[in-house]
Tab-separated table of C-alpha atoms in Angstrom:
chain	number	residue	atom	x	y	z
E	1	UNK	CA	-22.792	7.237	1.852
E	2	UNK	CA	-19.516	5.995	2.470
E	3	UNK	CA	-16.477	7.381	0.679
E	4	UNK	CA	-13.591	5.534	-1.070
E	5	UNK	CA	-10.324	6.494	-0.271
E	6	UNK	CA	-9.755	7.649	-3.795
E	7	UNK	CA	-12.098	9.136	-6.620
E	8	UNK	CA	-12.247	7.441	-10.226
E	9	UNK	CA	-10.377	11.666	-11.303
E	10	UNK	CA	-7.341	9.461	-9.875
E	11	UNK	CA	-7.524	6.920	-12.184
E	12	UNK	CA	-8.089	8.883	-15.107
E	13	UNK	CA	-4.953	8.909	-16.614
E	14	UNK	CA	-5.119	4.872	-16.779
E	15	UNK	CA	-9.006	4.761	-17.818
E	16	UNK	CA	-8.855	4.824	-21.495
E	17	UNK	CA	-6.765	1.672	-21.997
E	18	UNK	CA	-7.160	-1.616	-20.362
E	19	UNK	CA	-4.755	-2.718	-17.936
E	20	UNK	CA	-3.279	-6.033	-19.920
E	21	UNK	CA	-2.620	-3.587	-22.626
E	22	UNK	CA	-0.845	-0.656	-20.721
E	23	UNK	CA	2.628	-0.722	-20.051
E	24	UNK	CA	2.606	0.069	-16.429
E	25	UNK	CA	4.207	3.044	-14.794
E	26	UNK	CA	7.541	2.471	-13.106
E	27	UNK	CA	6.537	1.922	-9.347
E	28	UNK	CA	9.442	1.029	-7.013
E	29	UNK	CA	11.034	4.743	-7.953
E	30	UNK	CA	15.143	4.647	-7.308
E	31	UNK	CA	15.948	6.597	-4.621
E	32	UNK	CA	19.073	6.397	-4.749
E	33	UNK	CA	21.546	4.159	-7.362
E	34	UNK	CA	22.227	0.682	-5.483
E	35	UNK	CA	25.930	-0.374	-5.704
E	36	UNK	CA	25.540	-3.480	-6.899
E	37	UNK	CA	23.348	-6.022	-8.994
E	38	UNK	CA	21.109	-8.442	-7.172
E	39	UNK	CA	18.462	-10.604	-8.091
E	40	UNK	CA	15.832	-8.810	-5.502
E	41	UNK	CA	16.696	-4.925	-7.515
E	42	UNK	CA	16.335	-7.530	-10.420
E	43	UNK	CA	12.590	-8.816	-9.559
E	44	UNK	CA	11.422	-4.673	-7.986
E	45	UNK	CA	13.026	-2.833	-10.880
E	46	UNK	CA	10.831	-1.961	-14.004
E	47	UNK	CA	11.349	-4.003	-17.062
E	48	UNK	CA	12.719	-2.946	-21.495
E	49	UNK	CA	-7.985	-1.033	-9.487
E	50	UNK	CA	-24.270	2.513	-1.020
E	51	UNK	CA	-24.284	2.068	2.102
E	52	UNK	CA	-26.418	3.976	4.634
E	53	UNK	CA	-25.386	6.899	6.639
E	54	UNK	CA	-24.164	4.747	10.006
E	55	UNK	CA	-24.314	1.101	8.771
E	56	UNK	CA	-21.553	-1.178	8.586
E	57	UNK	CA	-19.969	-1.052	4.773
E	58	UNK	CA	-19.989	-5.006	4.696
E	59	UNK	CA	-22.253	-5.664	1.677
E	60	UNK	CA	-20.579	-7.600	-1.363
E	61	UNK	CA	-19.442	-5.410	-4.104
E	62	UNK	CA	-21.573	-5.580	-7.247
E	63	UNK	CA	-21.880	-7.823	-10.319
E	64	UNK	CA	-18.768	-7.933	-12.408
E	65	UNK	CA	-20.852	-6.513	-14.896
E	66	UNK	CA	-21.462	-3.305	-13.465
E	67	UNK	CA	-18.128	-2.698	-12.611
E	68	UNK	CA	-16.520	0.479	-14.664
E	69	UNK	CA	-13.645	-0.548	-15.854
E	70	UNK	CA	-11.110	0.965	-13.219
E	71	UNK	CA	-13.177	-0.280	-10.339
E	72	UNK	CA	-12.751	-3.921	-11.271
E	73	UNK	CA	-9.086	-3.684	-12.805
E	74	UNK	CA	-7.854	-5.909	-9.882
E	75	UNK	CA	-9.469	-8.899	-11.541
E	76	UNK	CA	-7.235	-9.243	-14.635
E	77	UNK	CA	-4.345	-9.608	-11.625
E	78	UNK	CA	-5.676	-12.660	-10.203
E	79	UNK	CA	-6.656	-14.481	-12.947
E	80	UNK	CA	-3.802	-13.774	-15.444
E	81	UNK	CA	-0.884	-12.469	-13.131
E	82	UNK	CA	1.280	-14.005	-15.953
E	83	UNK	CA	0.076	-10.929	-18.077
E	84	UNK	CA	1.985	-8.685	-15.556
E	85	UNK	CA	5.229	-9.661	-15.516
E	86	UNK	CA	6.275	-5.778	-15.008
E	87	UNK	CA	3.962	-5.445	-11.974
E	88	UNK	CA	3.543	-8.672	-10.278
E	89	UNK	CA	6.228	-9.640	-7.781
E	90	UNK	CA	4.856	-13.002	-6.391
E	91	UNK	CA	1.949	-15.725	-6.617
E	92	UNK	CA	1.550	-18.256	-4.288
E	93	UNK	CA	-1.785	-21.042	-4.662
E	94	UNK	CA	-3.724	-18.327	-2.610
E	95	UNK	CA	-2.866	-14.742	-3.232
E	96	UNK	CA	-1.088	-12.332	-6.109
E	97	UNK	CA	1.889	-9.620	-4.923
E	98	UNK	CA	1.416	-6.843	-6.919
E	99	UNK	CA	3.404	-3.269	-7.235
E	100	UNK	CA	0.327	-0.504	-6.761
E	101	UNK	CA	-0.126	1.226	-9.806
E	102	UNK	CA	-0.376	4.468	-8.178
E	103	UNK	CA	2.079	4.440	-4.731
E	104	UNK	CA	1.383	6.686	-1.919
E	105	UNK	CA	4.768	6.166	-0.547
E	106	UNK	CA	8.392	5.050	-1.641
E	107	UNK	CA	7.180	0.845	-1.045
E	108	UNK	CA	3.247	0.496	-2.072
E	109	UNK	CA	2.322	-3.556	-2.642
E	110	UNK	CA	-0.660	-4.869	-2.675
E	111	UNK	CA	-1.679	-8.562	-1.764
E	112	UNK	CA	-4.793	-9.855	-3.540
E	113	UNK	CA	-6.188	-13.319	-2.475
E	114	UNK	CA	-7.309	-15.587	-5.298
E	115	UNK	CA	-10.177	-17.208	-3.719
E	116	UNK	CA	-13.331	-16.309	-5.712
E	117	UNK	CA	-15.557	-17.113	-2.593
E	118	UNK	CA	-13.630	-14.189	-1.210
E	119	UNK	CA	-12.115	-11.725	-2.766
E	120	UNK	CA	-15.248	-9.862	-4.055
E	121	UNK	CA	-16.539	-9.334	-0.731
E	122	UNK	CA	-15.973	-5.825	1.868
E	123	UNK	CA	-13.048	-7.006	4.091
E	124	UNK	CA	-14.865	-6.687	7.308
E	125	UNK	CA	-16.976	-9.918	5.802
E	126	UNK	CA	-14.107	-11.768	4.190
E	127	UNK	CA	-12.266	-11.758	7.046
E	128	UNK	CA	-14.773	-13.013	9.021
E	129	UNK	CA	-13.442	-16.492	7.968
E	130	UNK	CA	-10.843	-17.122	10.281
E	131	UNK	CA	-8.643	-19.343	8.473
E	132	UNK	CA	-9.160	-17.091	5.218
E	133	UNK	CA	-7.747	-14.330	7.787
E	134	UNK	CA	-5.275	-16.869	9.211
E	135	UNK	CA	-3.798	-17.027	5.723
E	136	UNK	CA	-3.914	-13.772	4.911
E	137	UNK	CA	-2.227	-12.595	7.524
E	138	UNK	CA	0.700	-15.376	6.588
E	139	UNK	CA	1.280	-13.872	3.766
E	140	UNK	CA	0.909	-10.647	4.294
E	141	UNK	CA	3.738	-10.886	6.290
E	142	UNK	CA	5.939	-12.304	3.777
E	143	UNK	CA	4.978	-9.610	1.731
E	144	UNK	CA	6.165	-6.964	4.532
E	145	UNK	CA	9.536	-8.775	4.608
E	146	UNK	CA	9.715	-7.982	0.805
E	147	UNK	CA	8.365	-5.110	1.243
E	148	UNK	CA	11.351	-4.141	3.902
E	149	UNK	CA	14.000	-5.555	1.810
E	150	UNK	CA	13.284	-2.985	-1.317
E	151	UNK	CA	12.641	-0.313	1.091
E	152	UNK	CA	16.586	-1.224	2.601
E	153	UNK	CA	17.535	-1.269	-0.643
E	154	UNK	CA	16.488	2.624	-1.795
E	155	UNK	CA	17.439	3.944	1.397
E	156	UNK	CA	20.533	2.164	3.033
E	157	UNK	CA	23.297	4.279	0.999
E	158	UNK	CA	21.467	6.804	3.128
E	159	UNK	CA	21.383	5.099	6.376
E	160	UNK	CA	23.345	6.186	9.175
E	161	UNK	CA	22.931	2.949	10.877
E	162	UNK	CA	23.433	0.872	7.928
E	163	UNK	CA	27.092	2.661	7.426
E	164	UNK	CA	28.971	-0.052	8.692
E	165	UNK	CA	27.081	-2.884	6.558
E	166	UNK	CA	27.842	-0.942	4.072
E	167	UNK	CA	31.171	-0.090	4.198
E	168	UNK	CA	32.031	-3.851	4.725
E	169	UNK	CA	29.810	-5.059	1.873
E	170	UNK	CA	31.952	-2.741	-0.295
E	171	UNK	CA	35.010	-4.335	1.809
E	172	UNK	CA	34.059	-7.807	0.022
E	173	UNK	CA	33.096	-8.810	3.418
E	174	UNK	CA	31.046	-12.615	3.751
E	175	UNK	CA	27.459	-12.007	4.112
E	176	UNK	CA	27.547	-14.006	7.665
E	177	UNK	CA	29.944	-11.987	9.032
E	178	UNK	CA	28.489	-8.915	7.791
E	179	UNK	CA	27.327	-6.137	11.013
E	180	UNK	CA	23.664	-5.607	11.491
E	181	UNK	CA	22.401	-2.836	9.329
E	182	UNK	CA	18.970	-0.788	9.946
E	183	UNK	CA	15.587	-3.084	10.306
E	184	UNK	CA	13.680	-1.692	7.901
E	185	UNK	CA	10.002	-3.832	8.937
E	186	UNK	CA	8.871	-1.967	11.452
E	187	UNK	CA	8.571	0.954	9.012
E	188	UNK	CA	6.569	-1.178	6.862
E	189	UNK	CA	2.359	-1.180	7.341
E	190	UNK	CA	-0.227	-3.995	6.641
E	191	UNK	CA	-4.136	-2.917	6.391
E	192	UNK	CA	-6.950	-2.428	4.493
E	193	UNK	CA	-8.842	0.654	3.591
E	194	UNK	CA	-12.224	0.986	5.375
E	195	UNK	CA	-14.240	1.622	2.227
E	196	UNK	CA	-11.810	0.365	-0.825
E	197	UNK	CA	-11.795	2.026	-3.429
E	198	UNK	CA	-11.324	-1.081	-5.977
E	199	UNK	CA	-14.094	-3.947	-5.808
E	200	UNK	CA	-11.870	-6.674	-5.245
E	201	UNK	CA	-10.278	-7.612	-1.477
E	202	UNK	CA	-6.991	-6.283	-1.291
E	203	UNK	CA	-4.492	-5.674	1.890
E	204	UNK	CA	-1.912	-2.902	1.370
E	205	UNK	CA	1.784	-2.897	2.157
E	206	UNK	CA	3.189	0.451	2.308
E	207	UNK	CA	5.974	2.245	3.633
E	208	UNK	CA	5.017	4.991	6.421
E	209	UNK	CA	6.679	7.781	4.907
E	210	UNK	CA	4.200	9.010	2.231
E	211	UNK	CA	6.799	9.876	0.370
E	212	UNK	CA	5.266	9.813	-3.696
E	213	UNK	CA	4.130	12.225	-5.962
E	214	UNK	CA	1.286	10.308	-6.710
E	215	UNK	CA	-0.435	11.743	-3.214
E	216	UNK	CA	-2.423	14.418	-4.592
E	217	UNK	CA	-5.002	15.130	-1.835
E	218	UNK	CA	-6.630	14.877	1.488
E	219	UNK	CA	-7.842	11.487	1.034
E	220	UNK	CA	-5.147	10.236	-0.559
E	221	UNK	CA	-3.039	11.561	2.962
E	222	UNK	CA	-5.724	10.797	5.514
E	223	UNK	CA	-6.619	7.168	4.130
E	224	UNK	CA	-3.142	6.085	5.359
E	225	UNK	CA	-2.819	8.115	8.610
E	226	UNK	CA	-6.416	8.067	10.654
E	227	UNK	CA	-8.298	5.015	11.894
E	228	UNK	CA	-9.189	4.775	7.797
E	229	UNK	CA	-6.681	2.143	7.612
E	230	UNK	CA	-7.345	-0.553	9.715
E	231	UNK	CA	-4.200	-2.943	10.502
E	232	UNK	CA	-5.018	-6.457	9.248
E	233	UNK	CA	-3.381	-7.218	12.540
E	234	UNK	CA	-6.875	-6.384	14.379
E	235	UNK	CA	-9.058	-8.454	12.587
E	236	UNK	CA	-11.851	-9.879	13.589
E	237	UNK	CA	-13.334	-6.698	14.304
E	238	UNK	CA	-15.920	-6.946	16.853
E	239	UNK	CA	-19.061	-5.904	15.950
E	240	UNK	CA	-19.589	-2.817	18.250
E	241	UNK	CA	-16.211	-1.658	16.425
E	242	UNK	CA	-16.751	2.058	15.609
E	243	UNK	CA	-13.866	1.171	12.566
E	244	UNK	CA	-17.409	-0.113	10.647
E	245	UNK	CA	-19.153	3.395	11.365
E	246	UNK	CA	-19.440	4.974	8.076
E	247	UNK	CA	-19.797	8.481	9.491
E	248	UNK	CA	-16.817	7.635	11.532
E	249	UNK	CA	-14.963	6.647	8.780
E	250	UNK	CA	-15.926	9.350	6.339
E	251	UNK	CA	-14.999	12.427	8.953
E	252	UNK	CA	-11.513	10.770	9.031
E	253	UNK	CA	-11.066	11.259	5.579
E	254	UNK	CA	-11.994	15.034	6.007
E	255	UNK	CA	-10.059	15.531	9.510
E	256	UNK	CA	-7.203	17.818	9.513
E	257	UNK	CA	-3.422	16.599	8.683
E	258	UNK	CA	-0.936	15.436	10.692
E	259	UNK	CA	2.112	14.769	9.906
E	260	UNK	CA	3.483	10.802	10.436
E	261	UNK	CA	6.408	11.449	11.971
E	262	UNK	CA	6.849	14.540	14.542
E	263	UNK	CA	2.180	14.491	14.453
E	264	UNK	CA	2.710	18.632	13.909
E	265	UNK	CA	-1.182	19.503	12.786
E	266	UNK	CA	-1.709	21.034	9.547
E	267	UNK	CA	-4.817	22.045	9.221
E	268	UNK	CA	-6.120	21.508	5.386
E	269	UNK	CA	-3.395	22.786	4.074
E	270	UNK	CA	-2.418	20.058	1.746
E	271	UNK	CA	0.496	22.291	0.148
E	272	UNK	CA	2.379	23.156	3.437
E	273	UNK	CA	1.985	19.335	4.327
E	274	UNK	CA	3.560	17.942	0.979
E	275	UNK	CA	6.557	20.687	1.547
E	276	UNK	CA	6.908	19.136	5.124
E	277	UNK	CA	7.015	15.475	4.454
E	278	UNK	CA	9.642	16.294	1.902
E	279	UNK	CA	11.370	17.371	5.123
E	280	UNK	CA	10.735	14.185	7.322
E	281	UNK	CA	11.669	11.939	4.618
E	282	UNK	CA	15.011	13.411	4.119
E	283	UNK	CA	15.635	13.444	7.528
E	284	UNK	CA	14.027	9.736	8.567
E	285	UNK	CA	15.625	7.937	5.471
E	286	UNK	CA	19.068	9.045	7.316
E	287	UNK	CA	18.625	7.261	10.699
């Protein structure tokens, strides 16, 4: 049976009152106090979601109907994004931005397209369509370049190679003649979990540092950092890929840790991990 990469225990906290009515935990956490007022801190800022032992996990998800309610929560997203003005960042005529309701890392979006001839099926069969995928992919990377900018925005103050941007921003320098400060995409990810834990097709766009005290456990850890997450980048899968295997997929979600950043192995201990990436993120939000 193929395994999700979270349980409904971490939704639990959310499950006894429907999303429209919640007021939504603050998601893009402040890292550090941003020197001045801009309409991007403006948008990210809080305001006062069977398959057989080796087969392919490509089947449709089920009826609507049998959905519990936090499987299906994605739903109320794309069809009433205007509900959500707290949580949703973007819509476009083909797919919702959203902030993820439970980040793994200091930047966690998620992209949901609106299509209703697609975004109820696996991802492996959705993106079969290649000009679905085509479009996807689009705007999943305007999503990274938002994603990038908030990320710049928590952790420049910290940057060592953002100091001079910095310093002449504060100088009143123009914005054209500014220096180059860190590039902050390349630390950004696009993919897909191999067996998603929500019902309805959505790509994540996270931050590599795993930095968020909403990572509780080994699947929550090993979702983002083995062949679990599959880079939208590589689709269309080919058929013989062993990313489809759910046995493959379900021992990466039980294989021992390693760390992002220096890959020093852990073992299962989940504790000593958390204590490390503490570490890394310190030091890599200083480069």
């Amino acid at each position: 049976m193929a395994e999700p990469a979270e349980d409904k225990e971490d939704f639990a906290e959310a499950s006894s009152v429907a999303p429209r009515n919640r007021d939504p935990p603050a998601l893009m956490s402040q890292t550090a106090p941003e020197k001045k007022r801009n309409a991007f801190a403006e948008l990210m800022s809080p305001k006062p979601k069977a398959a057989k032992s080796d087969a392919s996990d490509t089947k449709p998800h089920r009826s609507l109907k049998s959905l519990s309610p936090w499987k299906g929560a994605l739903l109320d997203y794309i069809k009433h994004p205007e509900q959500f003005p707290d949580q949703v960042l973007r819509v476009t005529p083909n797919t919702v931005l959203i902030k993820d309701s439970f980040p793994k890392a200091t930047v966690h979006l998620l992209l949901l397209p609106r299509s209703p001839e697609h975004y109820g099926l696996h991802p492996h069969d959705a993106f079969k369509d290649l000009e679905f995928l085509a479009m996807m992919k689009e705007e999943a990377a305007s999503a990274a370049r938002i994603a990038a900018a908030e990320l710049g925005r928590q952790l420049s103050p910290f940057s060592a190679t953002s100091k001079a941007r910095n310093e002449a921003m504060d100088a009143g320098v123009p914005f054209d003649d500014l220096p180059p400060g860190r590039d902050y995409l390349p630390d950004i990810r696009i993919g897909i979990h191999a067996h998603p834990s929500m019902a309805h097709l959505h790509v994540h766009i996270i931050s590599r540092d795993m930095h968020s005290d909403r990572l509780k456990h080994r699947k929550h850890y090993n979702s983002f950092n083995t062949s679990f997450f599959i880079p939208v980048a590589d689709y269309p899968l080919a058929d013989d890929d062993e990313r489809r295997r759910t046995s493959f997929q379900n021992a990466n979600l039980s294989r021992d840790f390693v760390c992002w950043r220096c890959k020093k192995v852990f073992g299962n201990r989940f504790a000593e991990l958390k204590r490390h990436l503490e570490e890394e993120f310190e030091s890599w939000k200083k480069e």
